[in-house]
Coordinates of C-alpha atoms in Angstrom, one line a residue:
Chain A
M185 CA -46.3 -36.5 -2.3
I186 CA -44.5 -39.1 -0.2
L187 CA -43.6 -36.7 2.6
I188 CA -47.4 -36.6 3.4
D189 CA -47.3 -40.4 3.6
V190 CA -44.4 -40.1 6.1
V191 CA -46.4 -37.5 8.1
N192 CA -49.4 -39.9 8.2
E193 CA -47.2 -42.8 9.4
I194 CA -45.7 -40.6 12.1
K195 CA -49.2 -39.5 13.3
K196 CA -50.4 -43.1 13.4
A197 CA -47.4 -44.6 15.3
E198 CA -47.3 -44.8 19.0
S199 CA -43.6 -45.8 19.2
V200 CA -40.8 -44.7 16.8
I201 CA -37.2 -45.7 16.4
L202 CA -34.8 -43.2 14.9
L203 CA -31.7 -44.4 13.1
T204 CA -28.8 -42.9 11.2
H205 CA -25.4 -43.9 9.8
V206 CA -22.2 -45.0 11.6
A207 CA -19.4 -42.4 11.8
P208 CA -22.2 -39.9 12.5
D209 CA -21.6 -36.3 11.3
G210 CA -23.4 -33.1 12.3
D211 CA -26.3 -33.7 9.9
A212 CA -26.9 -37.2 11.2
I213 CA -26.8 -36.2 14.9
G214 CA -28.7 -32.9 14.3
S215 CA -31.5 -34.6 12.3
V216 CA -31.9 -37.4 14.8
T217 CA -31.8 -35.3 18.0
G218 CA -34.2 -32.7 16.5
M219 CA -36.7 -35.3 15.4
Y220 CA -36.3 -37.0 18.8
K221 CA -37.5 -33.8 20.5
V222 CA -40.3 -33.3 18.0
L223 CA -41.7 -36.8 18.5
K224 CA -41.4 -36.5 22.3
K225 CA -43.5 -33.3 22.0
M226 CA -46.0 -35.4 20.1
G227 CA -46.2 -37.8 23.0
K228 CA -44.5 -40.7 21.2
D229 CA -42.4 -43.5 22.7
V230 CA -39.1 -42.6 21.0
S231 CA -35.7 -44.4 20.8
A232 CA -32.7 -43.1 18.9
F233 CA -29.9 -45.5 18.0
I234 CA -26.5 -45.1 16.4
D235 CA -24.1 -48.1 16.2
D236 CA -21.0 -46.0 16.8
Q237 CA -19.3 -43.6 19.2
L238 CA -20.6 -40.0 19.0
P239 CA -17.8 -37.5 18.2
E240 CA -17.1 -35.4 21.3
M241 CA -17.4 -32.2 19.3
Y242 CA -21.2 -32.8 19.1
S243 CA -21.6 -33.2 22.8
F244 CA -23.2 -29.7 23.0
V245 CA -26.1 -30.7 20.7
P246 CA -29.4 -30.8 22.6
N247 CA -30.7 -34.3 23.4
V248 CA -27.5 -36.0 22.1
D249 CA -27.5 -37.9 25.4
K250 CA -30.8 -39.6 24.3
I251 CA -28.9 -41.5 21.6
S252 CA -27.7 -44.9 22.5
R253 CA -26.2 -48.0 20.9
P254 CA -28.9 -50.1 19.4
F255 CA -30.6 -52.6 21.7
D256 CA -33.5 -55.0 21.1
K257 CA -36.6 -52.8 20.9
K258 CA -39.9 -53.0 19.0
A259 CA -41.7 -50.0 17.5
D260 CA -44.5 -49.2 15.1
L261 CA -42.2 -47.0 12.9
V262 CA -38.5 -46.8 12.0
L263 CA -37.3 -43.5 10.7
I264 CA -33.8 -43.4 9.1
F265 CA -32.1 -40.1 8.5
D266 CA -29.1 -39.2 6.3
C267 CA -28.2 -42.8 5.5
A268 CA -27.5 -43.6 1.9
D269 CA -27.4 -47.4 2.2
E270 CA -28.3 -50.1 4.7
E271 CA -24.7 -51.1 5.3
R272 CA -24.0 -47.7 6.8
L273 CA -26.5 -48.5 9.5
G274 CA -24.1 -50.9 11.1
S275 CA -25.9 -53.3 13.5
S276 CA -29.0 -51.0 13.3
K277 CA -29.6 -52.6 10.0
E278 CA -31.5 -55.4 11.7
F279 CA -34.4 -53.0 12.4
L280 CA -35.1 -53.0 8.7
D281 CA -36.3 -56.6 8.7
K282 CA -38.4 -56.5 11.9
G283 CA -41.8 -55.9 10.5
P284 CA -42.6 -52.2 11.2
I285 CA -42.9 -49.5 8.6
T286 CA -39.4 -48.3 7.6
V287 CA -38.8 -44.8 6.2
N288 CA -35.6 -43.6 4.6
I289 CA -35.2 -39.8 4.6
D290 CA -32.0 -38.6 2.9
H291 CA -30.3 -36.2 0.5
H292 CA -27.5 -38.3 -1.0
I293 CA -27.7 -39.0 -4.7
S294 CA -26.2 -42.5 -4.0
N295 CA -29.2 -43.5 -1.8
T296 CA -30.2 -47.1 -2.6
L297 CA -33.9 -46.7 -1.6
Y298 CA -33.7 -49.6 0.9
A299 CA -36.7 -48.9 3.0
K300 CA -40.5 -49.3 2.5
L301 CA -41.0 -45.5 2.1
N302 CA -38.1 -43.6 0.6
Y303 CA -37.9 -39.8 0.5
V304 CA -34.7 -38.7 -1.1
D305 CA -34.3 -35.0 -2.1
T306 CA -30.9 -34.4 -3.6
N307 CA -31.6 -30.7 -3.7
A308 CA -31.5 -30.5 0.1
A309 CA -28.1 -29.3 1.3
A310 CA -28.7 -31.4 4.5
T311 CA -31.1 -34.1 5.5
A312 CA -32.1 -31.7 8.3
E313 CA -33.7 -29.5 5.6
I314 CA -36.1 -32.3 4.8
A315 CA -36.6 -32.9 8.5
Y316 CA -37.5 -29.2 8.8
Q317 CA -40.2 -29.6 6.1
L318 CA -41.5 -32.7 7.9
V319 CA -41.9 -30.8 11.2
K320 CA -43.7 -28.0 9.3
L321 CA -46.1 -30.6 7.8
L322 CA -46.6 -32.2 11.2
G323 CA -47.6 -28.8 12.6
I324 CA -45.3 -29.1 15.6
D325 CA -43.8 -25.8 16.9
F326 CA -40.1 -25.5 16.8
D327 CA -38.3 -24.8 20.1
E328 CA -34.7 -23.8 21.0
E329 CA -33.6 -27.4 21.2
I330 CA -35.1 -28.5 17.8
A331 CA -33.8 -25.4 16.1
T332 CA -30.3 -25.8 17.5
S333 CA -30.2 -29.4 16.4
F334 CA -31.3 -28.7 12.9
Y335 CA -29.1 -25.6 12.7
T336 CA -26.1 -27.7 13.7
A337 CA -26.9 -30.2 10.9
I338 CA -27.2 -27.5 8.2
L339 CA -24.2 -25.5 9.3
T340 CA -21.9 -28.6 9.3
D341 CA -23.3 -30.2 6.1
T342 CA -22.8 -26.9 4.1
G343 CA -19.4 -26.0 5.5
G344 CA -20.9 -22.8 7.0
F345 CA -23.2 -22.1 4.0
T346 CA -20.2 -22.2 1.6
Y347 CA -20.7 -25.5 -0.3
E348 CA -22.2 -25.6 -3.7
S349 CA -25.2 -27.5 -2.3
T350 CA -26.3 -24.3 -0.4
T351 CA -29.5 -22.8 -1.8
S352 CA -31.8 -19.9 -0.9
M353 CA -33.9 -22.6 0.8
T354 CA -30.9 -23.4 3.1
H355 CA -30.7 -19.7 4.1
H356 CA -34.5 -19.5 4.5
I357 CA -34.5 -22.4 6.9
A358 CA -31.4 -21.2 8.8
G359 CA -33.1 -17.8 9.2
D360 CA -36.3 -19.4 10.5
L361 CA -34.3 -21.6 12.9
I362 CA -32.6 -18.5 14.3
N363 CA -36.1 -16.9 14.8
N364 CA -37.0 -20.1 16.7
G365 CA -34.1 -19.7 19.1
A366 CA -31.3 -21.7 17.5
R367 CA -28.2 -21.0 19.5
F368 CA -26.3 -20.3 16.3
R369 CA -23.3 -18.5 17.9
E370 CA -22.6 -21.4 20.2
V371 CA -22.9 -23.9 17.4
A372 CA -20.4 -22.0 15.2
E373 CA -18.1 -21.6 18.1
K374 CA -18.2 -25.4 18.9
V375 CA -18.0 -26.5 15.3
F376 CA -15.5 -24.0 13.7
N377 CA -13.6 -22.4 16.6
S378 CA -12.6 -25.4 18.6
L379 CA -9.0 -26.6 18.5
K380 CA -7.2 -29.1 20.7
F381 CA -3.9 -28.0 22.2
N382 CA -1.9 -31.0 20.9
K383 CA -3.6 -30.7 17.5
A384 CA -2.4 -27.0 17.4
K385 CA 1.1 -28.1 18.2
L386 CA 1.0 -30.8 15.4
L387 CA -0.2 -28.1 13.0
G388 CA 2.8 -26.0 14.0
K389 CA 5.1 -28.9 13.2
A390 CA 3.5 -29.4 9.8
L391 CA 3.6 -25.7 8.9
N392 CA 7.4 -25.7 9.8
S393 CA 7.9 -28.3 7.0
L394 CA 5.8 -26.3 4.5
T395 CA 7.7 -25.9 1.2
L396 CA 6.7 -24.7 -2.2
Y397 CA 7.7 -26.3 -5.5
K398 CA 7.1 -25.4 -9.2
D399 CA 6.9 -21.6 -8.7
G400 CA 4.4 -22.1 -5.9
L401 CA 2.0 -24.4 -7.7
V402 CA 2.7 -27.3 -5.3
S403 CA 2.8 -27.1 -1.5
Y404 CA 4.5 -29.9 0.5
M405 CA 4.2 -30.7 4.2
E406 CA 5.4 -33.7 6.2
I407 CA 4.6 -35.1 9.6
L408 CA 7.2 -37.4 11.1
K409 CA 6.8 -40.1 13.7
K410 CA 8.7 -37.9 16.2
D411 CA 6.2 -35.0 15.6
F412 CA 3.4 -37.3 16.8
E413 CA 5.5 -38.3 19.8
E414 CA 6.6 -34.8 20.7
T415 CA 3.0 -33.4 20.5
G416 CA 1.2 -36.4 22.0
T417 CA -0.9 -36.9 18.9
D418 CA -1.8 -39.6 16.5
L419 CA -3.4 -40.2 13.0
S420 CA -6.7 -39.0 14.4
H421 CA -5.4 -35.5 14.7
L422 CA -4.6 -35.0 11.0
E423 CA -8.0 -33.7 10.0
N424 CA -7.8 -30.4 8.1
I425 CA -4.0 -30.0 8.2
V426 CA -3.6 -30.6 4.5
S427 CA -6.1 -27.8 3.9
Y428 CA -3.5 -25.3 5.1
G429 CA -1.3 -26.4 2.2
R430 CA -4.2 -26.2 -0.3
N431 CA -5.3 -22.8 0.9
I432 CA -1.9 -21.1 0.2
E433 CA -2.4 -18.5 -2.5
G434 CA -1.2 -19.7 -5.9
V435 CA -1.1 -23.4 -4.9
E436 CA -2.8 -25.9 -7.2
V437 CA -1.8 -29.2 -5.5
A438 CA -1.1 -29.7 -1.8
V439 CA 0.8 -32.8 -0.6
L440 CA 0.9 -34.0 3.0
L441 CA 3.1 -37.0 3.9
V442 CA 2.7 -38.8 7.2
E443 CA 5.4 -41.1 8.3
K444 CA 4.2 -44.5 9.6
E445 CA 6.0 -47.8 10.3
G446 CA 7.7 -48.8 7.0
E447 CA 5.2 -46.8 4.9
V448 CA 4.0 -43.3 4.3
K449 CA 0.4 -42.0 4.2
V450 CA -0.2 -39.5 1.5
S451 CA -3.0 -36.9 1.4
L452 CA -3.5 -34.9 -1.8
R453 CA -5.7 -31.8 -2.5
S454 CA -6.1 -29.7 -5.6
K455 CA -7.8 -26.4 -6.1
E456 CA -9.0 -26.1 -9.7
R457 CA -7.6 -28.3 -12.4
V458 CA -5.4 -31.2 -11.3
D459 CA -7.1 -34.6 -10.8
V460 CA -5.5 -35.9 -7.6
N461 CA -7.7 -39.0 -7.7
K462 CA -5.7 -40.0 -10.7
I463 CA -2.4 -39.4 -8.9
A464 CA -3.5 -41.4 -5.9
S465 CA -4.7 -44.2 -8.1
T466 CA -1.1 -44.6 -9.5
F467 CA -0.2 -45.8 -6.0
G468 CA -3.2 -47.9 -5.4
G469 CA -5.2 -45.2 -3.6
G470 CA -8.2 -43.1 -4.6
G471 CA -10.8 -40.6 -3.6
H472 CA -12.1 -37.6 -5.5
V473 CA -10.8 -35.2 -8.1
R474 CA -10.0 -32.6 -5.5
A475 CA -9.2 -34.7 -2.5
S476 CA -7.5 -38.2 -2.5
G477 CA -5.1 -40.3 -0.6
C478 CA -2.8 -43.3 -0.9
T479 CA -0.1 -45.2 1.0
I480 CA 3.5 -45.6 -0.3
E481 CA 5.9 -48.2 1.1
G482 CA 9.3 -47.1 2.1
T483 CA 10.9 -44.1 3.8
I484 CA 9.5 -40.6 3.8
E485 CA 12.3 -39.4 1.5
E486 CA 11.4 -42.2 -1.0
A487 CA 7.7 -41.4 -0.8
K488 CA 8.4 -37.7 -1.3
E489 CA 10.4 -38.3 -4.4
K490 CA 7.8 -40.6 -5.9
I491 CA 4.7 -38.6 -5.2
L492 CA 6.2 -35.2 -6.2
K493 CA 7.3 -36.8 -9.5
E494 CA 3.7 -37.8 -10.3
V495 CA 2.3 -34.5 -9.1
F496 CA 4.8 -32.5 -11.3
K497 CA 3.9 -34.8 -14.3
E498 CA 0.2 -34.2 -13.8
L499 CA 0.7 -30.5 -13.5
E500 CA 2.5 -30.3 -16.8
K501 CA -0.5 -31.8 -18.7
Chain B
M121 CA -39.5 6.7 6.0
I122 CA -36.2 8.2 5.2
L123 CA -35.1 5.4 2.9
I124 CA -37.8 6.6 0.5
D125 CA -36.3 10.1 0.6
V126 CA -32.9 8.5 -0.3
V127 CA -34.6 6.7 -3.2
N128 CA -36.1 10.0 -4.4
E129 CA -32.7 11.8 -4.2
I130 CA -31.1 9.0 -6.2
K131 CA -33.8 9.1 -8.9
K132 CA -33.4 12.9 -9.2
A133 CA -29.6 12.9 -9.3
E134 CA -27.7 12.8 -12.6
S135 CA -24.3 12.4 -11.0
V136 CA -23.5 10.5 -7.8
I137 CA -20.3 10.2 -5.7
L138 CA -20.0 7.0 -3.6
L139 CA -17.8 7.2 -0.4
T140 CA -16.9 4.9 2.4
H141 CA -14.4 4.7 5.3
V142 CA -10.6 4.4 5.2
A143 CA -9.1 1.0 6.0
P144 CA -12.1 -0.4 4.0
D145 CA -13.4 -3.9 4.9
G146 CA -15.6 -6.2 3.0
D147 CA -18.8 -4.4 3.8
A148 CA -17.4 -1.0 2.7
I149 CA -16.1 -2.4 -0.6
G150 CA -19.1 -4.6 -1.2
S151 CA -21.6 -1.9 -0.6
V152 CA -19.8 0.7 -2.7
T153 CA -19.1 -1.7 -5.7
G154 CA -22.7 -3.0 -5.6
M155 CA -24.2 0.4 -5.6
Y156 CA -21.7 1.5 -8.3
K157 CA -23.2 -1.1 -10.6
V158 CA -26.8 -0.3 -9.6
L159 CA -26.3 3.4 -10.4
K160 CA -24.5 2.6 -13.6
K161 CA -27.5 0.5 -14.7
M162 CA -29.7 3.5 -13.9
G163 CA -27.6 5.6 -16.3
K164 CA -26.0 7.8 -13.7
D165 CA -22.6 9.4 -13.9
V166 CA -21.0 7.6 -10.9
S167 CA -17.7 8.0 -9.1
A168 CA -16.5 5.8 -6.2
F169 CA -13.7 7.1 -3.9
I170 CA -11.8 5.6 -1.0
D171 CA -8.9 7.5 0.6
D172 CA -6.9 4.4 1.2
Q173 CA -5.3 1.4 -0.4
L174 CA -7.7 -1.5 -1.1
P175 CA -6.8 -4.7 0.6
E176 CA -5.6 -7.2 -2.0
M177 CA -7.9 -9.9 -0.7
Y178 CA -10.9 -8.0 -2.1
S179 CA -9.4 -7.7 -5.6
F180 CA -11.9 -10.4 -6.8
V181 CA -15.0 -8.2 -5.9
P182 CA -16.8 -7.1 -9.1
N183 CA -16.1 -3.4 -10.1
V184 CA -13.5 -2.9 -7.3
D185 CA -11.3 -1.4 -10.1
K186 CA -13.8 1.4 -10.5
I187 CA -12.9 2.7 -7.0
S188 CA -10.2 5.4 -7.0
R189 CA -8.5 7.8 -4.6
P190 CA -10.7 10.9 -4.2
F191 CA -10.1 13.6 -6.8
D192 CA -11.8 16.9 -7.4
K193 CA -15.3 16.1 -8.8
K194 CA -18.7 17.6 -8.6
A195 CA -21.9 15.6 -8.3
D196 CA -25.6 16.1 -7.5
L197 CA -25.5 13.6 -4.7
V198 CA -23.0 12.1 -2.3
L199 CA -23.8 8.6 -0.9
I200 CA -21.7 7.4 2.0
F201 CA -21.8 3.8 3.1
D202 CA -20.7 2.1 6.3
C203 CA -18.9 5.1 7.7
A204 CA -19.7 5.9 11.4
D205 CA -18.2 9.4 11.5
E206 CA -16.8 11.9 9.0
E207 CA -13.2 11.6 10.2
R208 CA -13.2 8.0 8.9
L209 CA -13.7 9.4 5.4
G210 CA -10.1 10.6 5.3
S211 CA -9.7 13.3 2.6
S212 CA -13.1 12.3 1.1
K213 CA -14.5 14.3 4.0
E214 CA -14.3 17.4 1.9
F215 CA -17.2 16.2 -0.3
L216 CA -19.4 16.8 2.8
D217 CA -19.0 20.6 2.5
K218 CA -19.3 21.0 -1.3
G219 CA -23.0 21.8 -1.6
P220 CA -24.7 18.6 -2.9
I221 CA -27.1 16.4 -1.0
T222 CA -25.1 14.1 1.3
V223 CA -26.6 10.8 2.5
N224 CA -25.1 8.7 5.3
I225 CA -26.2 5.0 5.2
D226 CA -24.8 2.9 8.0
H227 CA -25.4 0.2 10.6
H228 CA -23.0 1.3 13.4
I229 CA -24.5 2.4 16.7
S230 CA -21.7 5.0 17.0
N231 CA -22.8 6.8 13.9
T232 CA -22.7 10.6 14.4
L233 CA -25.4 11.5 11.8
Y234 CA -23.0 13.9 10.0
A235 CA -24.8 14.1 6.7
K236 CA -27.9 15.9 5.5
L237 CA -29.9 12.7 5.3
N238 CA -28.9 10.0 7.7
Y239 CA -30.2 6.4 7.6
V240 CA -28.7 4.3 10.3
D241 CA -30.2 0.9 11.0
T242 CA -28.3 -0.8 13.8
N243 CA -30.3 -4.0 13.4
A244 CA -28.6 -4.5 10.0
A245 CA -25.8 -7.0 10.3
A246 CA -24.0 -5.2 7.4
T247 CA -24.5 -1.9 5.6
A248 CA -25.1 -4.0 2.5
E249 CA -28.3 -5.2 4.0
I250 CA -29.6 -1.6 3.9
A251 CA -28.1 -1.2 0.4
Y252 CA -30.1 -4.3 -0.6
Q253 CA -33.3 -2.7 0.6
L254 CA -32.4 0.4 -1.3
V255 CA -32.0 -1.5 -4.5
K256 CA -35.4 -3.2 -4.0
L257 CA -37.0 0.2 -3.5
L258 CA -35.3 1.6 -6.5
G259 CA -36.8 -1.3 -8.5
I260 CA -33.4 -2.2 -10.1
D261 CA -32.9 -5.9 -11.0
F262 CA -30.0 -7.6 -9.2
D263 CA -27.3 -9.2 -11.4
E264 CA -24.4 -11.5 -10.7
E265 CA -22.0 -8.6 -10.0
I266 CA -24.3 -6.7 -7.6
A267 CA -25.3 -9.9 -5.8
T268 CA -21.6 -10.9 -5.5
S269 CA -20.6 -7.5 -4.1
F270 CA -23.4 -7.5 -1.5
Y271 CA -22.9 -11.1 -0.6
T272 CA -19.2 -10.4 0.1
A273 CA -20.2 -7.5 2.3
I274 CA -22.6 -9.6 4.3
L275 CA -20.4 -12.7 4.6
T276 CA -17.4 -10.7 5.9
D277 CA -19.4 -8.5 8.3
T278 CA -21.1 -11.4 9.9
G279 CA -18.0 -13.7 10.1
G280 CA -19.8 -16.2 7.8
F281 CA -23.2 -15.7 9.4
T282 CA -21.8 -16.5 12.9
Y283 CA -21.8 -13.1 14.7
E284 CA -24.6 -12.1 17.0
S285 CA -25.7 -9.5 14.6
T286 CA -26.9 -12.2 12.1
T287 CA -30.7 -12.3 11.8
S288 CA -33.2 -14.1 9.7
M289 CA -33.2 -11.1 7.5
T290 CA -29.5 -11.6 6.9
H291 CA -30.2 -15.1 5.8
H292 CA -33.2 -14.0 3.7
I293 CA -31.0 -11.5 1.8
A294 CA -28.1 -14.0 1.4
G295 CA -30.6 -16.5 -0.1
D296 CA -32.0 -14.0 -2.5
L297 CA -28.5 -12.9 -3.5
I298 CA -27.6 -16.5 -4.3
N299 CA -30.8 -16.8 -6.4
N300 CA -29.5 -13.7 -8.3
G301 CA -26.2 -15.3 -9.1
A302 CA -23.9 -14.3 -6.2
R303 CA -20.7 -16.3 -6.7
F304 CA -20.9 -17.4 -3.0
R305 CA -18.5 -20.3 -3.3
E306 CA -15.8 -18.1 -4.8
V307 CA -16.4 -15.4 -2.2
A308 CA -16.0 -17.9 0.7
E309 CA -12.9 -19.3 -0.9
K310 CA -11.3 -15.9 -1.3
V311 CA -12.3 -14.6 2.1
F312 CA -11.9 -17.7 4.3
N313 CA -9.6 -20.1 2.5
S314 CA -6.8 -17.9 1.3
L315 CA -3.5 -18.0 3.1
K316 CA -0.2 -16.4 2.2
F317 CA 2.8 -18.8 2.3
N318 CA 4.9 -16.6 4.6
K319 CA 1.9 -16.0 6.8
A320 CA 1.5 -19.8 7.1
K321 CA 5.2 -20.1 8.1
L322 CA 4.8 -17.3 10.7
L323 CA 1.7 -19.1 12.1
G324 CA 3.9 -22.3 12.4
K325 CA 6.5 -20.3 14.4
A326 CA 3.8 -18.9 16.7
L327 CA 2.2 -22.4 17.3
N328 CA 5.7 -23.8 18.2
S329 CA 5.7 -21.4 21.1
L330 CA 2.2 -22.2 22.2
T331 CA 2.1 -23.0 25.9
L332 CA -0.7 -23.4 28.4
Y333 CA -0.8 -22.0 32.0
K334 CA -3.2 -22.3 34.9
D335 CA -4.5 -25.8 34.0
G336 CA -5.1 -24.8 30.4
L337 CA -7.1 -21.6 31.1
V338 CA -4.4 -19.4 29.6
S339 CA -2.7 -19.9 26.3
Y340 CA 0.6 -18.1 25.5
M341 CA 2.3 -17.5 22.1
E342 CA 5.2 -15.3 21.1
I343 CA 6.6 -14.1 17.9
L344 CA 10.2 -13.0 17.9
K345 CA 12.1 -10.5 15.6
K346 CA 14.0 -13.5 14.1
D347 CA 10.6 -15.2 13.3
F348 CA 9.7 -12.2 11.1
E349 CA 13.1 -12.3 9.5
E350 CA 13.1 -16.0 8.9
T351 CA 9.7 -16.0 7.3
G352 CA 9.9 -12.7 5.5
T353 CA 6.9 -11.3 7.3
D354 CA 6.1 -8.2 9.3
L355 CA 3.4 -6.8 11.7
S356 CA 0.9 -6.8 8.8
H357 CA 0.9 -10.6 8.9
L358 CA -0.3 -11.1 12.5
E359 CA -4.0 -11.0 11.7
N360 CA -5.9 -13.9 13.2
I361 CA -2.9 -15.6 14.8
V362 CA -4.0 -14.9 18.3
S363 CA -7.4 -16.6 17.5
Y364 CA -5.5 -19.9 17.4
G365 CA -4.6 -19.5 21.1
R366 CA -8.2 -18.4 21.9
N367 CA -9.8 -21.3 20.1
I368 CA -7.9 -24.0 22.1
E369 CA -10.4 -26.0 24.1
G370 CA -10.6 -25.0 27.7
V371 CA -8.7 -21.7 27.2
E372 CA -10.3 -18.6 28.6
V373 CA -7.6 -16.0 27.9
A374 CA -5.1 -16.0 25.0
V375 CA -2.0 -13.9 25.0
L376 CA 0.2 -13.2 22.0
L377 CA 3.4 -11.3 22.4
V378 CA 5.2 -9.8 19.4
E379 CA 8.8 -8.6 19.9
K380 CA 9.6 -5.1 18.5
E381 CA 12.6 -2.8 19.0
G382 CA 12.8 -2.1 22.7
E383 CA 9.1 -2.9 23.3
V384 CA 6.6 -5.7 23.0
K385 CA 3.2 -5.6 21.3
V386 CA 0.6 -7.6 23.3
S387 CA -2.7 -9.0 21.9
L388 CA -5.3 -10.4 24.3
R389 CA -8.4 -12.4 23.7
S390 CA -10.9 -13.9 26.1
K391 CA -13.7 -16.4 25.5
E392 CA -16.4 -15.9 28.1
R393 CA -15.7 -14.1 31.3
V394 CA -12.4 -12.3 31.6
D395 CA -12.4 -8.5 30.7
V396 CA -9.2 -8.2 28.7
N397 CA -9.9 -4.6 28.0
K398 CA -9.2 -4.0 31.7
I399 CA -5.9 -5.9 31.6
A400 CA -4.8 -4.0 28.5
S401 CA -5.8 -0.7 30.2
T402 CA -3.3 -1.5 33.1
F403 CA -0.6 -1.0 30.5
G404 CA -2.1 2.0 28.8
G405 CA -3.8 0.0 26.0
G406 CA -7.4 -0.8 25.4
G407 CA -10.0 -2.4 23.1
H408 CA -13.0 -4.5 23.9
V409 CA -14.0 -6.9 26.7
R410 CA -13.1 -9.9 24.5
A411 CA -10.3 -8.4 22.4
S412 CA -7.7 -5.9 23.4
G413 CA -4.1 -4.9 23.0
C414 CA -1.3 -2.8 24.6
T415 CA 2.4 -2.2 24.3
I416 CA 4.9 -3.0 27.1
E417 CA 8.4 -1.5 27.1
G418 CA 11.3 -3.9 27.7
T419 CA 12.3 -7.4 26.6
I420 CA 9.9 -10.1 25.7
E421 CA 10.8 -12.0 28.9
E422 CA 9.9 -8.9 31.0
A423 CA 6.7 -8.3 29.1
K424 CA 5.7 -12.0 29.4
E425 CA 6.2 -11.9 33.2
K426 CA 4.2 -8.6 33.6
I427 CA 1.3 -9.5 31.4
L428 CA 0.8 -13.1 32.6
K429 CA 0.8 -11.7 36.2
E430 CA -2.1 -9.4 35.4
V431 CA -3.9 -12.2 33.4
F432 CA -3.6 -14.6 36.3
K433 CA -4.8 -11.9 38.8
E434 CA -7.9 -11.2 36.6
L435 CA -8.6 -14.9 36.2
E436 CA -8.8 -15.4 40.0
K437 CA -11.5 -12.8 40.4

């Protein structure tokens, strides 16, 4: 199997470059930092590059400080983790054409198999599950740092073991990482129990506007320009707020409107049956069946009327 | 080992009564409903009693409708799950004295070993972990219902696999329950992603009052009588609100005040170093090092001044 070929390439290489996608998430950062430590333990010359800022929430991950922006560097082997296509590498993409062996290790079904060796396992809930198997095949002992990195990757990519992608293998690996010292409590605390003060204030404003329509099937929230001003927040603080509307008992469709200059940003979520991608498409937006977004020109009152009309129409189908 | 004695008693018994503690949580309900199904599959005459209301959030658990208030009933065997002492059985306590074999299966270190057979494993993250072993020893096949019951128990009693009590065994069992059809996505959705509309409105009010003191080390929130009135909520809707204050980045102590008639209910949480049990004790309350509460007579302004003074004093130590 191809994972053995990857193992052999790693064993042969003296120098290795680790890459992952831009806008790195927990799986990207956890896989790269874990493998960084593994390869260091093997005595390799290792570099880890991400062509993007690292989210502050992952600053606790062991060896995250070893990741840098890409710079000109030669290596015998390039290992790419969690990156479905070469465009998502950003400027790291140039390492694909520089001669050495390139290996693409991923779990996304959309992977374009862009490297020389490609190992894509869509049954893995996180790329770190594959990295875990790789470390086992390499015969390298886990330590607290490697275990914490991989655990972070798995916890975040499975939404705390709750996404459909979670399997008994996911739990098996998580258990083994705990036995190897993964600081799982700290990871959960940082990933799930960390809230910024001004984000909490913004959430309060959004919840104040929470209203139900259609016998509780539709929840509506709005965030006005003055809410951002009063709480010292911006569009980067919106993450997850629409989920509060979605999670209300009995709600099928959640609508969040965000007032911008001359236009309104719309976030839509649904629980079980309404295709909110279709609703967003009506306004030139898109996304998924259960999560989508669009932008509507005009005032917030105008946008509210337009979007609720479409939501109600879709609900009645 | 004693678990084999329990297995033998179960095999011998024709009729079994299942009991657990009042104010039942996910572990209590999951263990009892799972074992109910197991014993039914074995052809036993089974009754399940809880001397309390069942929280509505657990109405999705398979066979929860088979649990009733205790009534006069004779059985060969009484199995008690997750109940640390006999007082917590409520009126079910009377089944302890009625002649049959009683078995106490639990994971609380405070267990008083009140039954004829007592199996207390404090390494188990949930009583359902022990129930799982019991089913294995009984040689009964898991099904979707049993797996979903036990999974609910484990997920809730470990805070989604994040509490310190979580072990590799917890993950091993969770993985096996998933393989046996546990509806883990549905469980997580019901347990973690379910919010009542008026509770969300109350949370919004609390967040509006969120204030930081002492360079962000202390967070303060208050809920006034008029907040309850305006949102149609009561004291039963407070659960988890104080966590929002605790989870703010940089906060060490979170204070939540709730205005009542002539007195103020105080909830305290700390993250790493302050003993909030000590602070609550100053006002005749108590709890744990990281979570405690007390009641202070007077107005909310008076209570705020008093409690913050004690919190600041403790912080400076």
